[in-house]
Amino acid sequence: MKLKPFLGAAITFSAFTTSLYAQPARPDFNRKSTYDALHYKIVASFDRAKHEVRGDTTVTLKPLAANFTTVDLDAVGLSFSQVTLEPSGKPLKYTTGEGQVIVTLDKPYAPSDTINIRLVYTATPKKGVYFVDALNTGGQEQRSAQIWSQGEPDEARHWFPSFDFPSDKATTEQVLTTEKENSVIANGELLSKKENADGTVTWHYKMPVPHSVYLLSFVIGKYARIDDKHKEIPLGFYVYPGREALGTKAFGTTKDMMAIFENVTGVAYPYNKYDQTMVSAFQFGGMENITATTMADTEIAMANVDFLHGAVEDLVSHELGHSWFGNLVTCKNWAELWLNEGFATFMEAVYKEKKYGRPLYIKKVEEDAEEFIAEDATVKNNHGLFNMQAGNVNALFDRSGVTYSKGGAVIHTLREQVGEENFWKAINLYLNRHKFANVESTDLKAAMEETSKQDLDWFFNQWVYGIGYPKLTVAPVWNAAKKTLTVTVNQTQPAVGLNTAAYRLPMSVEFRYGAGAPDSQDIDISKRTQVFTYKLPRKPSAIVLDKETKIPIKTVKITPIA
C-alpha cells in the first residue's frame, strides 16, 4: 500500500556500544490459531441501492491439533442465514460474538482431516467493500458507478468470514455477479464469464497461489483495458473509457520495472498476470492486491502533469515492488509491516537507480530520510520500524514516515553496510527461503548475516528496534605545531526509552583544502562522545561527514575549524 503523498581513519578508537540502555522485551504480536485455512471460495452479488453484499463463502481448513471441535472466524456485521458442513450440507450450530462467528462442528476432527464450512450471509459493510456513485456532468457519464474492495489491514472480515491476519495464507476463488455492462477485475485467472437470464453476468476468478486475505480484491465498473506484456506475463491497465492515453502514460513503464526488479532480486515475477485498475474515492494512493493492484484515480491523473509524473512512477513501482516484498513474502504480523512497506519504498529508489542512474537513487533515499526526520520532529510517541504500537491496528498507517520512508532509507544503509554483492545475494536468499510464506525482521537479519558473514545485532537493534535517529555535533580543532586535526563528535539525540543513546555509524570523513584535492578516511562513530585525531599535511578549510550518503538518516552540525 502507498499512502497519498503530501504536496512535500582515526588514530584512536574506543569500543562501541549500540545503546546505553538495554533493549526492553518485545511483545509477541503473532496471532495464534487452531487451524490452517487452505482455501476460500466467495460467491457474491450486490445490491447497489442498499449497499448490500449477499455472500456465500466456503472455507476449507485443516485442524492444527487433535479434538478440534470449533472454528473461530473473523466476521464483522455479517448476518448469517445458513452454516453447513460440506459436501453433506449438514447444518452446523454457530454463535456470533464481537467480530467473530464461532462454528461448532458435528464431531471432533484431527489434523489429517480437511473440513469445508459453508456460510451464507448478507452484510452492509462499513469497511471492506465500497460503493461509489457514478459521476455525471452535463448529462454525460464521466465515470461509472463502482464497487470495489479494500482489505488491508483487517477489512476483509467486513464482507466475508476469514482468518483475517497476515500470517495465514490460503488460495482463493471469487464468483461475482454484476450488471452486464460492467467489467470485474479480481485476483488470479479468469476461469469463466457467464451471462445469466436476468441480464447479469457472473465472473469466476481463481488465485491458485496462497496469500494473506488482506490481498484479496475485486473492482466492478465500466473500464477500458490496455494490454501490454512482460515476457509471457500479461499486463492489464484498466482506466475509465476515453482515458486510455492517461493509462499508457501512468502504467506504460510497468514492464521495464518488472524486468529491473527481476534482475536485481534474481527472482522472476511470481504470478501469472499483473493488472492495475484506477478507482474513485480510494483512501490510499494504491494497494498491492495480489496480481490486481488498485490505484486512486486522483493519483493516476497526475501522470498528465509533467512535474507530477515522477510521483506516479514512484506509486507504480512501489505497488509492483510489493509483488516480491509483501505478497511473495509477507510480514508475519503487523509489527513487522516495515518489511512490506519499507522494501516497496526502497524499490522505488532502485528503479530510479537502474533506469536513470545512481544520483537519482541517492536523491530519492535522501528525500525519504528527510521525510522521516520532518515527521519525527512533529510526532510524539513515535515507534520504531518494528512497531511496538502495532496492537492498535487502526493506527498502523499513521506514521508513514517511519514504516515507509525510514524503512526504505534503512534498507539502503543496510545495503551499504554489507556491500552490494552480499546485499543482493541476501535478498535472493530471503525471497527464495520464505516464498509464499511469512517473515519477521529476524529472517531478514539471518539472510544478511549469512551472505556478509557479519554480526548485525547492533544494526538491527539501533535501526529496526530502536526509535528516532542520530543527531551529531562535530567540533574540529587544528593544531598547527603537530599538524593534527582533533575532531570531537557528540551524539545529542534523546537517550531515554527506545531511543538509541549511542549509534554505531561507520562512514567516511573528508578533509577539504580549498582548491586542492580532498583527503578521505573511514570513521566509525560509536559512542555518545568520541574524539578522533588525524595527522594531515595542512589545515583543511572544511570537513564533510558521509559524502557518499551511506547513512542518510541523521543530522550533522559541524562548527568551523578552530
CSV table of C-alpha atoms in Angstrom, one decimal, residues 71-494:
chain,number,residue,atom,x,y,z
A,71,VAL,CA,-13.9,-22.8,14.2
A,72,ASP,CA,-13.5,-19.1,15.0
A,73,LEU,CA,-13.7,-16.9,12.0
A,74,ASP,CA,-13.4,-13.1,11.9
A,75,ALA,CA,-16.7,-11.6,10.8
A,76,VAL,CA,-18.0,-8.1,11.4
A,77,GLY,CA,-21.5,-7.1,10.7
A,78,LEU,CA,-22.4,-10.3,8.8
A,79,SER,CA,-25.9,-11.6,9.2
A,80,PHE,CA,-25.9,-15.4,8.7
A,81,SER,CA,-28.8,-17.4,7.4
A,82,GLN,CA,-27.1,-20.7,6.9
A,83,VAL,CA,-24.0,-22.5,8.1
A,84,THR,CA,-23.4,-26.0,6.9
A,85,LEU,CA,-20.7,-28.8,6.6
A,86,GLU,CA,-19.9,-29.6,3.0
A,87,PRO,CA,-20.3,-31.5,0.9
A,88,SER,CA,-23.0,-33.2,3.0
A,89,GLY,CA,-25.0,-29.9,3.7
A,90,LYS,CA,-25.3,-30.9,7.3
A,91,PRO,CA,-26.4,-27.8,9.4
A,92,LEU,CA,-23.9,-26.6,12.0
A,93,LYS,CA,-24.5,-24.7,15.2
A,94,TYR,CA,-22.9,-21.3,15.4
A,95,THR,CA,-22.8,-18.2,17.5
A,96,THR,CA,-21.8,-14.7,16.7
A,97,GLY,CA,-19.7,-12.6,19.1
A,98,GLU,CA,-17.9,-9.3,18.9
A,99,GLY,CA,-16.2,-9.5,15.4
A,100,GLN,CA,-16.5,-13.3,15.2
A,101,VAL,CA,-18.6,-16.2,14.1
A,102,ILE,CA,-17.9,-19.4,16.1
A,103,VAL,CA,-18.9,-22.6,14.4
A,104,THR,CA,-19.4,-25.8,16.4
A,105,LEU,CA,-18.5,-28.9,14.3
A,106,ASP,CA,-20.5,-32.1,14.3
A,107,LYS,CA,-17.7,-34.1,15.9
A,108,PRO,CA,-14.0,-33.8,16.9
A,109,TYR,CA,-11.6,-33.6,14.0
A,110,ALA,CA,-7.8,-34.4,13.6
A,111,PRO,CA,-5.0,-32.7,11.7
A,112,SER,CA,-5.4,-35.3,9.0
A,113,ASP,CA,-8.9,-34.1,8.2
A,114,THR,CA,-9.9,-31.5,5.7
A,115,ILE,CA,-13.1,-29.5,6.7
A,116,ASN,CA,-15.3,-27.5,4.4
A,117,ILE,CA,-17.7,-25.0,6.1
A,118,ARG,CA,-20.2,-23.0,4.0
A,119,LEU,CA,-21.6,-19.7,5.4
A,120,VAL,CA,-24.4,-17.8,3.7
A,121,TYR,CA,-25.0,-14.2,4.8
A,122,THR,CA,-25.7,-10.6,4.0
A,123,ALA,CA,-23.8,-7.5,5.0
A,124,THR,CA,-24.0,-3.8,4.7
A,125,PRO,CA,-20.3,-3.2,5.3
A,126,LYS,CA,-18.8,0.0,6.7
A,127,LYS,CA,-15.4,-1.2,5.5
A,128,GLY,CA,-14.1,-3.8,3.2
A,129,VAL,CA,-16.5,-3.2,0.3
A,130,TYR,CA,-17.1,0.3,-1.0
A,131,PHE,CA,-20.0,1.5,-3.2
A,132,VAL,CA,-19.2,4.6,-5.3
A,133,ASP,CA,-21.9,6.5,-7.3
A,134,ALA,CA,-21.4,7.4,-10.9
A,135,LEU,CA,-20.0,10.8,-11.8
A,136,ASN,CA,-22.1,12.7,-14.4
A,137,THR,CA,-21.5,16.2,-15.8
A,138,GLY,CA,-23.6,17.9,-18.4
A,139,GLY,CA,-25.6,14.8,-18.9
A,140,GLN,CA,-22.5,12.8,-19.7
A,141,GLU,CA,-21.1,10.0,-17.6
A,142,GLN,CA,-17.5,10.8,-16.7
A,143,ARG,CA,-17.1,7.7,-14.6
A,144,SER,CA,-19.4,4.8,-14.0
A,145,ALA,CA,-20.6,3.7,-10.6
A,146,GLN,CA,-18.1,1.4,-8.9
A,147,ILE,CA,-17.9,-1.3,-6.3
A,148,TRP,CA,-14.5,-2.2,-5.0
A,149,SER,CA,-12.9,-3.9,-2.1
A,150,GLN,CA,-10.0,-3.0,0.2
A,151,GLY,CA,-8.5,-5.5,2.7
A,152,GLU,CA,-5.5,-4.1,4.4
A,153,PRO,CA,-5.1,-4.2,7.3
A,154,ASP,CA,-8.2,-6.0,8.6
A,155,GLU,CA,-11.2,-5.1,6.4
A,156,ALA,CA,-11.7,-8.5,4.8
A,157,ARG,CA,-13.8,-9.6,7.8
A,158,HIS,CA,-16.4,-6.9,7.0
A,159,TRP,CA,-17.5,-8.8,3.8
A,160,PHE,CA,-16.5,-12.4,4.1
A,161,PRO,CA,-15.7,-14.7,7.1
A,162,SER,CA,-12.0,-15.5,7.3
A,163,PHE,CA,-8.8,-15.7,9.4
A,164,ASP,CA,-8.1,-12.0,8.8
A,165,PHE,CA,-4.5,-11.8,9.8
A,166,PRO,CA,-1.4,-11.8,7.5
A,167,SER,CA,0.2,-15.0,9.0
A,168,ASP,CA,-2.3,-17.3,7.4
A,169,LYS,CA,-2.1,-17.8,3.6
A,170,ALA,CA,-4.7,-19.6,1.5
A,171,THR,CA,-5.7,-19.9,-2.1
A,172,THR,CA,-8.9,-18.0,-3.1
A,173,GLU,CA,-11.7,-18.1,-5.5
A,174,GLN,CA,-14.3,-15.3,-6.3
A,175,VAL,CA,-17.5,-15.8,-8.2
A,176,LEU,CA,-19.0,-12.4,-8.6
A,177,THR,CA,-22.3,-11.4,-10.3
A,178,THR,CA,-22.9,-7.9,-11.5
A,179,GLU,CA,-24.6,-5.9,-14.3
A,180,LYS,CA,-23.8,-6.9,-17.9
A,181,GLU,CA,-22.2,-3.6,-18.8
A,182,ASN,CA,-19.5,-3.8,-16.1
A,183,SER,CA,-16.1,-5.3,-16.0
A,184,VAL,CA,-14.9,-7.3,-13.0
A,185,ILE,CA,-11.2,-7.2,-12.2
A,186,ALA,CA,-10.0,-9.6,-9.5
A,187,ASN,CA,-7.1,-11.8,-8.4
A,188,GLY,CA,-5.6,-14.5,-10.4
A,189,GLU,CA,-7.0,-16.2,-13.5
A,190,LEU,CA,-10.4,-15.6,-15.0
A,191,LEU,CA,-11.9,-19.1,-15.3
A,192,SER,CA,-15.2,-18.1,-16.9
A,193,LYS,CA,-17.7,-15.4,-17.6
A,194,LYS,CA,-21.3,-16.5,-17.8
A,195,GLU,CA,-24.3,-14.4,-18.9
A,196,ASN,CA,-27.4,-15.0,-16.8
A,197,ALA,CA,-31.1,-15.0,-17.8
A,198,ASP,CA,-31.8,-11.9,-15.7
A,199,GLY,CA,-29.2,-9.8,-17.7
A,200,THR,CA,-26.4,-10.1,-15.1
A,201,VAL,CA,-23.0,-11.7,-15.7
A,202,THR,CA,-21.1,-13.9,-13.4
A,203,TRP,CA,-17.3,-13.7,-13.4
A,204,HIS,CA,-15.3,-16.5,-11.9
A,205,TYR,CA,-11.7,-15.8,-10.8
A,206,LYS,CA,-9.3,-18.2,-9.1
A,207,MET,CA,-6.0,-17.3,-7.3
A,208,PRO,CA,-4.1,-20.6,-7.1
A,209,VAL,CA,-1.1,-19.3,-5.1
A,210,PRO,CA,-1.6,-18.9,-1.3
A,211,HIS,CA,-1.8,-15.4,0.0
A,212,SER,CA,-2.9,-13.4,3.0
A,213,VAL,CA,-6.6,-12.5,2.8
A,214,TYR,CA,-5.9,-8.7,3.0
A,215,LEU,CA,-4.5,-9.1,-0.5
A,216,LEU,CA,-7.8,-10.4,-2.0
A,217,SER,CA,-9.7,-7.8,-4.0
A,218,PHE,CA,-12.2,-7.1,-6.7
A,219,VAL,CA,-13.2,-4.0,-8.7
A,220,ILE,CA,-16.5,-3.6,-10.6
A,221,GLY,CA,-17.3,-0.8,-13.0
A,222,LYS,CA,-17.1,0.3,-16.7
A,223,TYR,CA,-13.5,0.1,-17.9
A,224,ALA,CA,-11.3,0.2,-20.9
A,225,ARG,CA,-8.4,-2.2,-20.9
A,226,ILE,CA,-5.0,-1.5,-22.3
A,227,ASP,CA,-2.9,-4.6,-22.9
A,228,ASP,CA,0.9,-5.0,-22.5
A,229,LYS,CA,3.2,-7.8,-21.8
A,230,HIS,CA,6.5,-8.6,-19.9
A,231,LYS,CA,7.9,-11.9,-21.3
A,232,GLU,CA,4.8,-14.2,-21.1
A,233,ILE,CA,3.2,-12.2,-18.2
A,234,PRO,CA,0.1,-10.3,-19.5
A,235,LEU,CA,-0.2,-6.8,-18.1
A,236,GLY,CA,-3.6,-5.1,-18.0
A,237,PHE,CA,-4.2,-1.4,-17.4
A,238,TYR,CA,-7.8,-0.6,-16.5
A,239,VAL,CA,-8.9,3.0,-17.0
A,240,TYR,CA,-12.1,4.9,-17.5
A,241,PRO,CA,-13.3,4.7,-21.1
A,242,GLY,CA,-11.8,7.6,-23.0
A,243,ARG,CA,-8.8,7.8,-20.7
A,244,GLU,CA,-6.6,5.3,-22.5
A,245,ALA,CA,-3.8,7.9,-23.1
A,246,LEU,CA,-3.6,8.5,-19.4
A,247,GLY,CA,-3.4,4.8,-18.8
A,248,THR,CA,-0.4,4.5,-21.1
A,249,LYS,CA,1.3,7.4,-19.5
A,250,ALA,CA,0.8,6.1,-16.0
A,251,PHE,CA,1.4,2.4,-16.5
A,252,GLY,CA,3.4,2.2,-19.6
A,253,THR,CA,6.8,1.6,-17.9
A,254,THR,CA,5.5,-1.4,-15.8
A,255,LYS,CA,7.3,-3.9,-17.9
A,256,ASP,CA,10.6,-2.0,-17.5
A,257,MET,CA,10.1,-2.0,-13.8
A,258,MET,CA,9.3,-5.7,-13.8
A,259,ALA,CA,12.4,-6.5,-15.7
A,260,ILE,CA,14.6,-4.4,-13.3
A,261,PHE,CA,13.1,-6.0,-10.2
A,262,GLU,CA,13.6,-9.5,-11.6
A,263,ASN,CA,17.2,-8.7,-12.4
A,264,VAL,CA,18.2,-7.2,-9.1
A,265,THR,CA,16.4,-9.8,-6.9
A,266,GLY,CA,17.2,-12.8,-9.1
A,267,VAL,CA,13.5,-13.9,-8.6
A,268,ALA,CA,11.1,-13.9,-11.5
A,269,TYR,CA,7.8,-12.2,-11.2
A,270,PRO,CA,6.0,-14.9,-9.2
A,271,TYR,CA,2.4,-14.8,-10.6
A,272,ASN,CA,0.5,-15.3,-13.9
A,273,LYS,CA,-0.7,-11.8,-14.6
A,274,TYR,CA,-0.5,-8.2,-13.3
A,275,ASP,CA,-3.4,-5.8,-13.5
A,276,GLN,CA,-3.6,-2.2,-12.4
A,277,THR,CA,-7.0,-0.5,-12.0
A,278,MET,CA,-8.0,3.0,-11.2
A,279,VAL,CA,-10.9,3.6,-8.8
A,280,SER,CA,-12.6,6.6,-7.3
A,281,ALA,CA,-12.7,7.7,-3.7
A,282,PHE,CA,-9.8,5.4,-2.8
A,283,GLN,CA,-8.4,6.4,0.6
A,284,PHE,CA,-4.8,5.4,-0.3
A,285,GLY,CA,-2.6,6.1,-3.3
A,286,GLY,CA,-2.5,2.4,-4.2
A,287,MET,CA,-2.9,-1.1,-2.9
A,288,GLU,CA,-0.9,-4.1,-3.9
A,289,ASN,CA,-3.8,-6.6,-4.1
A,290,ILE,CA,-2.2,-9.8,-5.4
A,291,THR,CA,-1.9,-9.7,-9.3
A,292,ALA,CA,-4.6,-6.9,-9.3
A,293,THR,CA,-3.3,-3.6,-7.9
A,294,THR,CA,-5.9,-0.9,-7.1
A,295,MET,CA,-4.9,2.7,-7.7
A,296,ALA,CA,-6.6,6.0,-6.7
A,297,ASP,CA,-7.7,7.8,-9.9
A,298,THR,CA,-6.6,11.1,-8.4
A,299,GLU,CA,-3.1,9.8,-8.2
A,300,ILE,CA,-3.1,8.3,-11.7
A,301,ALA,CA,-4.4,11.6,-13.1
A,302,MET,CA,-1.1,13.3,-12.1
A,303,ALA,CA,0.6,11.4,-14.9
A,304,ASN,CA,-0.8,14.2,-17.2
A,305,VAL,CA,1.2,16.8,-15.3
A,306,ASP,CA,4.9,16.8,-16.2
A,307,PHE,CA,6.2,17.8,-12.8
A,308,LEU,CA,4.0,15.2,-11.1
A,309,HIS,CA,4.7,12.3,-13.4
A,310,GLY,CA,7.6,11.2,-11.1
A,311,ALA,CA,5.2,10.7,-8.2
A,312,VAL,CA,3.1,8.4,-10.4
A,313,GLU,CA,6.2,6.5,-11.4
A,314,ASP,CA,7.0,6.1,-7.7
A,315,LEU,CA,3.5,4.9,-7.0
A,316,VAL,CA,3.5,2.3,-9.8
A,317,SER,CA,7.0,1.0,-8.9
A,318,HIS,CA,6.1,0.9,-5.2
A,319,GLU,CA,3.0,-1.3,-5.7
A,320,LEU,CA,4.8,-3.5,-8.2
A,321,GLY,CA,7.7,-3.9,-5.7
A,322,HIS,CA,5.1,-5.4,-3.3
A,323,SER,CA,4.8,-8.4,-5.6
A,324,TRP,CA,8.1,-9.5,-4.2
A,325,PHE,CA,8.1,-7.7,-0.8
A,326,GLY,CA,4.6,-8.1,0.8
A,327,ASN,CA,2.9,-10.6,-1.5
A,328,LEU,CA,5.5,-13.3,-2.2
A,329,VAL,CA,7.0,-12.8,1.3
A,330,THR,CA,4.6,-11.2,3.8
A,331,CYS,CA,5.1,-9.7,7.2
A,332,LYS,CA,4.0,-12.3,9.8
A,333,ASN,CA,2.3,-9.7,12.0
A,334,TRP,CA,1.6,-6.0,11.8
A,335,ALA,CA,4.6,-5.0,14.0
A,336,GLU,CA,6.7,-6.1,11.0
A,337,LEU,CA,4.8,-4.1,8.4
A,338,TRP,CA,8.0,-2.2,7.5
A,339,LEU,CA,9.2,-5.4,5.8
A,340,ASN,CA,6.4,-4.8,3.3
A,341,GLU,CA,6.4,-1.1,3.0
A,342,GLY,CA,10.0,-0.2,3.7
A,343,PHE,CA,11.1,-2.6,0.9
A,344,ALA,CA,8.4,-1.3,-1.5
A,345,THR,CA,9.7,2.3,-0.8
A,346,PHE,CA,13.3,1.1,-1.3
A,347,MET,CA,12.3,-0.5,-4.7
A,348,GLU,CA,11.1,2.9,-5.8
A,349,ALA,CA,14.7,4.1,-5.4
A,350,VAL,CA,16.1,1.0,-7.0
A,351,TYR,CA,14.0,1.6,-10.1
A,352,LYS,CA,15.4,5.1,-10.4
A,353,GLU,CA,18.9,3.9,-9.9
A,354,LYS,CA,18.7,1.3,-12.7
A,355,LYS,CA,16.6,3.5,-15.0
A,356,TYR,CA,18.2,6.9,-14.5
A,357,GLY,CA,21.5,6.4,-12.6
A,358,ARG,CA,22.9,6.5,-9.1
A,359,PRO,CA,22.4,10.2,-8.4
A,360,LEU,CA,18.6,10.0,-8.7
A,361,TYR,CA,18.7,6.9,-6.4
A,362,ILE,CA,20.6,8.8,-3.8
A,363,LYS,CA,18.3,11.8,-4.2
A,364,LYS,CA,15.3,9.5,-3.6
A,365,VAL,CA,16.9,7.9,-0.5
A,366,GLU,CA,17.8,11.4,0.9
A,367,GLU,CA,14.2,12.6,0.3
A,368,ASP,CA,12.9,9.6,2.2
A,369,ALA,CA,15.2,10.3,5.1
A,370,GLU,CA,14.2,14.0,5.1
A,371,GLU,CA,10.5,13.0,5.2
A,372,PHE,CA,11.0,10.8,8.2
A,373,ILE,CA,13.1,13.4,10.1
A,374,ALA,CA,10.4,16.0,9.4
A,375,GLU,CA,7.7,13.7,10.7
A,376,ASP,CA,9.8,12.7,13.8
A,377,ALA,CA,10.0,16.4,14.7
A,378,THR,CA,6.3,16.8,14.9
A,379,VAL,CA,5.0,13.5,16.2
A,380,LYS,CA,5.1,12.4,19.8
A,381,ASN,CA,5.4,8.8,20.9
A,382,ASN,CA,6.8,7.6,17.6
A,383,HIS,CA,7.6,4.0,17.0
A,384,GLY,CA,10.5,2.0,15.5
A,385,LEU,CA,10.5,0.1,12.3
A,386,PHE,CA,9.4,-2.9,14.5
A,387,ASN,CA,6.2,-1.2,15.7
A,388,MET,CA,5.7,-1.7,19.4
A,389,GLN,CA,2.3,0.1,18.9
A,390,ALA,CA,1.0,-2.5,16.4
A,391,GLY,CA,-1.7,-3.6,18.8
A,392,ASN,CA,-3.6,-0.5,17.6
A,393,VAL,CA,-4.3,-1.8,14.1
A,394,ASN,CA,-6.3,1.3,13.2
A,395,ALA,CA,-3.2,3.5,13.6
A,396,LEU,CA,-0.8,1.3,11.6
A,397,PHE,CA,-0.6,3.8,8.7
A,398,ASP,CA,-0.5,7.0,10.9
A,399,ARG,CA,3.3,7.1,10.9
A,400,SER,CA,4.2,6.7,7.2
A,401,GLY,CA,7.5,8.5,7.8
A,402,VAL,CA,8.6,5.6,9.9
A,403,THR,CA,7.2,2.5,8.2
A,404,TYR,CA,7.7,3.7,4.6
A,405,SER,CA,10.4,6.5,4.5
A,406,LYS,CA,12.6,5.4,7.3
A,407,GLY,CA,12.2,1.8,6.2
A,408,GLY,CA,13.4,2.5,2.7
A,409,ALA,CA,16.4,4.6,3.9
A,410,VAL,CA,17.4,2.0,6.5
A,411,ILE,CA,17.4,-0.7,3.8
A,412,HIS,CA,19.7,1.5,1.8
A,413,THR,CA,22.0,1.8,4.8
A,414,LEU,CA,21.9,-2.0,5.3
A,415,ARG,CA,23.0,-2.3,1.6
A,416,GLU,CA,25.9,0.0,2.3
A,417,GLN,CA,26.9,-1.9,5.4
A,418,VAL,CA,27.0,-5.4,4.0
A,419,GLY,CA,28.1,-4.4,0.5
A,420,GLU,CA,26.5,-4.6,-2.9
A,421,GLU,CA,27.1,-8.2,-3.8
A,422,ASN,CA,26.3,-9.5,-0.3
A,423,PHE,CA,23.1,-7.5,-0.1
A,424,TRP,CA,21.5,-8.8,-3.3
A,425,LYS,CA,22.6,-12.3,-2.6
A,426,ALA,CA,20.9,-12.0,0.7
A,427,ILE,CA,17.7,-10.6,-0.9
A,428,ASN,CA,17.6,-13.5,-3.3
A,429,LEU,CA,18.1,-15.9,-0.3
A,430,TYR,CA,15.5,-14.2,1.8
A,431,LEU,CA,12.9,-14.3,-1.0
A,432,ASN,CA,13.5,-17.9,-2.0
A,433,ARG,CA,13.8,-19.2,1.5
A,434,HIS,CA,10.4,-17.6,2.5
A,435,LYS,CA,8.5,-17.5,-0.7
A,436,PHE,CA,4.7,-17.8,-0.3
A,437,ALA,CA,5.3,-17.7,3.5
A,438,ASN,CA,5.7,-15.1,6.2
A,439,VAL,CA,8.7,-13.2,7.6
A,440,GLU,CA,9.9,-11.3,10.6
A,441,SER,CA,12.9,-8.9,10.9
A,442,THR,CA,15.0,-11.8,12.3
A,443,ASP,CA,14.6,-13.6,8.9
A,444,LEU,CA,16.0,-10.6,7.0
A,445,LYS,CA,18.8,-10.3,9.5
A,446,ALA,CA,19.7,-14.0,9.2
A,447,ALA,CA,19.9,-13.8,5.4
A,448,MET,CA,22.1,-10.7,5.5
A,449,GLU,CA,24.4,-12.2,8.1
A,450,GLU,CA,24.7,-15.4,6.1
A,451,THR,CA,25.9,-13.8,3.0
A,452,SER,CA,28.0,-11.0,4.6
A,453,LYS,CA,29.5,-13.0,7.5
A,454,GLN,CA,28.8,-10.0,9.7
A,455,ASP,CA,27.1,-9.9,13.1
A,456,LEU,CA,24.3,-7.4,12.6
A,457,ASP,CA,22.8,-7.4,16.1
A,458,TRP,CA,24.0,-3.8,16.5
A,459,PHE,CA,22.5,-2.7,13.2
A,460,PHE,CA,19.0,-4.1,13.8
A,461,ASN,CA,19.0,-3.0,17.5
A,462,GLN,CA,19.6,0.6,16.6
A,463,TRP,CA,17.8,0.9,13.2
A,464,VAL,CA,14.9,-1.6,13.4
A,465,TYR,CA,14.1,-2.0,17.1
A,466,GLY,CA,15.1,1.5,18.3
A,467,ILE,CA,13.3,4.7,17.6
A,468,GLY,CA,14.5,8.1,16.4
A,469,TYR,CA,17.7,8.8,14.6
A,470,PRO,CA,21.3,10.1,15.3
A,471,LYS,CA,21.9,13.8,15.8
A,472,LEU,CA,25.6,14.7,15.6
A,473,THR,CA,27.5,17.9,16.5
A,474,VAL,CA,31.1,18.0,15.3
A,475,ALA,CA,33.8,20.3,16.6
A,476,PRO,CA,37.1,20.2,14.7
A,477,VAL,CA,40.3,21.9,16.2
A,478,TRP,CA,43.5,22.3,14.2
A,479,ASN,CA,46.9,22.0,16.0
A,480,ALA,CA,49.4,23.9,13.7
A,481,ALA,CA,52.5,22.7,15.6
A,482,LYS,CA,51.6,19.0,15.4
A,483,LYS,CA,49.7,19.3,12.1
A,484,THR,CA,46.8,17.3,13.6
A,485,LEU,CA,43.1,17.8,13.5
A,486,THR,CA,41.2,16.8,16.6
A,487,VAL,CA,37.5,16.1,15.8
A,488,THR,CA,35.1,15.8,18.8
A,489,VAL,CA,31.8,14.1,17.9
A,490,ASN,CA,28.8,14.3,20.2
A,491,GLN,CA,25.6,12.3,19.7
A,492,THR,CA,22.8,14.6,21.0
A,493,GLN,CA,19.6,12.6,20.3
A,494,PRO,CA,17.5,11.7,23.4
